[in-house]
Amino acid sequence: MTTTTTLDLGDSGLLRLLQLCSPALPIGMYAYSQGMEHAVEIGAVADEESAATWIMGLLSHALRAVDVPILARLHAAWRDDDGAAVRRWNDLLWASRGARELQDEDQRLGSALARVLVALDVGDAATWISDPRATYANLFARAAVSWDLPARAAAFGYLFSWAEAQIGAATRLIPLGQTASQRILSRAVTAIPAAVDGGLSLPDGDIGFSAPAHVIGCALHETQYSRLFRS
């Protein structure tokens, strides 16, 4: 399932990918830190370098080994109109979230994106609005197929959106200056192609990754005294 060809989306495809990745997309991604808030609370993330280490570690390992390959399979399932495969890969991704907050986040983002897609005339997204296991990657893949974006382009956009949201959380939590945030984003941009191509090359049996400190941080965040974020 891998390819290293240059992305060639055309004007319309590029604009659709930008729309799908836009922070203006009304899904509320800004409300989640995915455990980073707890890492800041205990001092594990405290400055630009430690924030970059946290973000790049998850990007280059967890998202590469779980989100990217499952996003590609969801893309193929939507393209082939294979509802059973959509459900199977969606549920596997939801089950891979190791803390309740991560599952809740995925469901809320997926549901919110489903509502946006229905408003944009992607009608078969409607059933996912109230689905208790809706995932963001599933609806992201649905939008990509509807707008003729190839899986590799969708994976680039997915990882960029994730990295940008995480850096935004770090900017508010540590806090980071805007220039420091851009340096981290530049590091993420450099790492995304390898994460995408590595994830797309994984066979089914190799999908999966364990990040215990991340999951424990997300679980402890549930009872953290003072919180800015929902995860």
Tab-separated table of N, CA and C in Angstrom, residues 134-192:
chain	number	residue	atom	x	y	z
A	134	ALA	N	-17.458	6.442	16.360
A	134	ALA	CA	-16.965	7.210	15.214
A	134	ALA	C	-15.539	7.656	15.480
A	135	THR	N	-14.702	7.646	14.449
A	135	THR	CA	-13.335	8.124	14.592
A	135	THR	C	-13.062	9.226	13.583
A	136	TYR	N	-12.171	10.104	13.982
A	136	TYR	CA	-11.799	11.239	13.136
A	136	TYR	C	-11.177	10.760	11.826
A	137	ALA	N	-10.268	9.769	11.892
A	137	ALA	CA	-9.613	9.285	10.682
A	137	ALA	C	-10.614	8.686	9.702
A	138	ASN	N	-11.644	8.031	10.210
A	138	ASN	CA	-12.663	7.451	9.345
A	138	ASN	C	-13.364	8.527	8.519
A	139	LEU	N	-13.789	9.591	9.182
A	139	LEU	CA	-14.497	10.643	8.452
A	139	LEU	C	-13.540	11.469	7.599
A	140	PHE	N	-12.298	11.574	8.039
A	140	PHE	CA	-11.272	12.230	7.225
A	140	PHE	C	-11.098	11.461	5.915
A	141	ALA	N	-11.046	10.126	6.017
A	141	ALA	CA	-10.926	9.293	4.824
A	141	ALA	C	-12.153	9.431	3.933
A	142	ARG	N	-13.343	9.523	4.561
A	142	ARG	CA	-14.556	9.679	3.759
A	142	ARG	C	-14.518	10.973	2.964
A	143	ALA	N	-14.094	12.059	3.596
A	143	ALA	CA	-13.985	13.337	2.900
A	143	ALA	C	-12.967	13.246	1.765
A	144	ALA	N	-11.836	12.593	2.021
A	144	ALA	CA	-10.801	12.477	1.003
A	144	ALA	C	-11.305	11.742	-0.225
A	145	VAL	N	-12.028	10.657	-0.013
A	145	VAL	CA	-12.571	9.903	-1.147
A	145	VAL	C	-13.609	10.735	-1.890
A	146	SER	N	-14.471	11.422	-1.147
A	146	SER	CA	-15.499	12.233	-1.782
A	146	SER	C	-14.901	13.339	-2.638
A	147	TRP	N	-13.757	13.850	-2.212
A	147	TRP	CA	-13.127	14.970	-2.917
A	147	TRP	C	-11.961	14.526	-3.798
A	148	ASP	N	-11.882	13.220	-4.070
A	148	ASP	CA	-10.884	12.658	-4.986
A	148	ASP	C	-9.446	12.932	-4.549
A	149	LEU	N	-9.217	12.877	-3.256
A	149	LEU	CA	-7.860	13.017	-2.728
A	149	LEU	C	-7.278	11.628	-2.523
A	150	PRO	N	-6.111	11.334	-3.044
A	150	PRO	CA	-5.522	10.009	-2.847
A	150	PRO	C	-5.145	9.779	-1.388
A	151	ALA	N	-4.972	8.516	-1.030
A	151	ALA	CA	-4.709	8.161	0.360
A	151	ALA	C	-3.438	8.810	0.883
A	152	ARG	N	-2.399	8.880	0.069
A	152	ARG	CA	-1.147	9.464	0.546
A	152	ARG	C	-1.322	10.948	0.844
A	153	ALA	N	-2.051	11.655	-0.007
A	153	ALA	CA	-2.314	13.062	0.261
A	153	ALA	C	-3.133	13.232	1.530
A	154	ALA	N	-4.123	12.365	1.705
A	154	ALA	CA	-4.945	12.429	2.916
A	154	ALA	C	-4.083	12.207	4.157
A	155	ALA	N	-3.144	11.269	4.078
A	155	ALA	CA	-2.273	10.998	5.226
A	155	ALA	C	-1.378	12.195	5.535
A	156	PHE	N	-0.872	12.855	4.508
A	156	PHE	CA	-0.088	14.078	4.727
A	156	PHE	C	-0.935	15.114	5.474
A	157	GLY	N	-2.145	15.325	4.999
A	157	GLY	CA	-3.007	16.319	5.636
A	157	GLY	C	-3.382	15.943	7.045
A	158	TYR	N	-3.656	14.675	7.268
A	158	TYR	CA	-4.040	14.185	8.599
A	158	TYR	C	-2.921	14.431	9.603
A	159	LEU	N	-1.698	14.074	9.234
A	159	LEU	CA	-0.578	14.250	10.150
A	159	LEU	C	-0.265	15.726	10.369
A	160	PHE	N	-0.375	16.523	9.333
A	160	PHE	CA	-0.117	17.951	9.507
A	160	PHE	C	-1.144	18.563	10.452
A	161	SER	N	-2.410	18.214	10.284
A	161	SER	CA	-3.460	18.737	11.175
A	161	SER	C	-3.206	18.328	12.609
A	162	TRP	N	-2.821	17.059	12.802
A	162	TRP	CA	-2.536	16.583	14.155
A	162	TRP	C	-1.373	17.353	14.772
A	163	ALA	N	-0.287	17.494	14.005
A	163	ALA	CA	0.892	18.188	14.524
A	163	ALA	C	0.581	19.647	14.842
A	164	GLU	N	-0.149	20.291	13.971
A	164	GLU	CA	-0.491	21.693	14.200
A	164	GLU	C	-1.337	21.854	15.463
A	165	ALA	N	-2.278	20.931	15.684
A	165	ALA	CA	-3.112	20.996	16.883
A	165	ALA	C	-2.287	20.754	18.142
A	166	GLN	N	-1.363	19.797	18.095
A	166	GLN	CA	-0.518	19.523	19.251
A	166	GLN	C	0.402	20.704	19.569
A	167	ILE	N	0.935	21.310	18.538
A	167	ILE	CA	1.798	22.474	18.745
A	167	ILE	C	0.984	23.637	19.296
A	168	GLY	N	-0.243	23.774	18.835
A	168	GLY	CA	-1.115	24.801	19.400
A	168	GLY	C	-1.359	24.582	20.881
A	169	ALA	N	-1.536	23.320	21.279
A	169	ALA	CA	-1.720	23.020	22.703
A	169	ALA	C	-0.457	23.369	23.483
A	170	ALA	N	0.704	23.011	22.950
A	170	ALA	CA	1.957	23.321	23.623
A	170	ALA	C	2.158	24.825	23.749
A	171	THR	N	1.755	25.561	22.722
A	171	THR	CA	1.900	27.018	22.743
A	171	THR	C	1.147	27.630	23.911
A	172	ARG	N	-0.028	27.078	24.214
A	172	ARG	CA	-0.829	27.608	25.313
A	172	ARG	C	-0.419	27.052	26.669
A	173	LEU	N	0.081	25.826	26.702
A	173	LEU	CA	0.339	25.175	27.977
A	173	LEU	C	1.681	25.548	28.591
A	174	ILE	N	2.738	25.649	27.803
A	174	ILE	CA	4.069	25.776	28.392
A	174	ILE	C	4.325	27.144	29.017
A	175	PRO	N	4.059	28.247	28.369
A	175	PRO	CA	3.697	28.468	26.975
A	175	PRO	C	4.935	28.600	26.089
A	176	LEU	N	4.727	28.421	24.780
A	176	LEU	CA	5.769	28.621	23.786
A	176	LEU	C	5.531	29.927	23.041
A	177	GLY	N	6.580	30.549	22.590
A	177	GLY	CA	6.448	31.685	21.694
A	177	GLY	C	6.081	31.215	20.294
A	178	GLN	N	5.601	32.107	19.489
A	178	GLN	CA	5.172	31.755	18.140
A	178	GLN	C	6.330	31.252	17.286
A	179	THR	N	7.508	31.853	17.437
A	179	THR	CA	8.654	31.416	16.643
A	179	THR	C	9.090	30.013	17.043
A	180	ALA	N	9.095	29.729	18.347
A	180	ALA	CA	9.430	28.376	18.805
A	180	ALA	C	8.427	27.365	18.262
A	181	SER	N	7.163	27.735	18.244
A	181	SER	CA	6.137	26.838	17.712
A	181	SER	C	6.384	26.534	16.246
A	182	GLN	N	6.787	27.539	15.494
A	182	GLN	CA	7.062	27.322	14.078
A	182	GLN	C	8.289	26.447	13.864
A	183	ARG	N	9.254	26.542	14.766
A	183	ARG	CA	10.413	25.646	14.644
A	183	ARG	C	9.994	24.194	14.840
A	184	ILE	N	9.107	23.953	15.810
A	184	ILE	CA	8.619	22.578	16.009
A	184	ILE	C	7.807	22.127	14.799
A	185	LEU	N	6.963	23.009	14.279
A	185	LEU	CA	6.167	22.646	13.103
A	185	LEU	C	7.069	22.328	11.915
A	186	SER	N	8.160	23.063	11.765
A	186	SER	CA	9.097	22.777	10.677
A	186	SER	C	9.718	21.400	10.843
A	187	ARG	N	10.018	21.014	12.068
A	187	ARG	CA	10.535	19.668	12.311
A	187	ARG	C	9.494	18.618	11.962
A	188	ALA	N	8.235	18.895	12.293
A	188	ALA	CA	7.161	17.956	11.958
A	188	ALA	C	7.007	17.832	10.446
A	189	VAL	N	7.057	18.954	9.750
A	189	VAL	CA	6.931	18.934	8.287
A	189	VAL	C	8.032	18.074	7.665
A	190	THR	N	9.214	18.171	8.219
A	190	THR	CA	10.326	17.372	7.706
A	190	THR	C	10.116	15.881	7.953
A	191	ALA	N	9.475	15.546	9.075
A	191	ALA	CA	9.299	14.146	9.450
A	191	ALA	C	8.074	13.489	8.828
A	192	ILE	N	7.096	14.263	8.405
A	192	ILE	CA	5.828	13.697	7.935
A	192	ILE	C	5.996	12.780	6.726
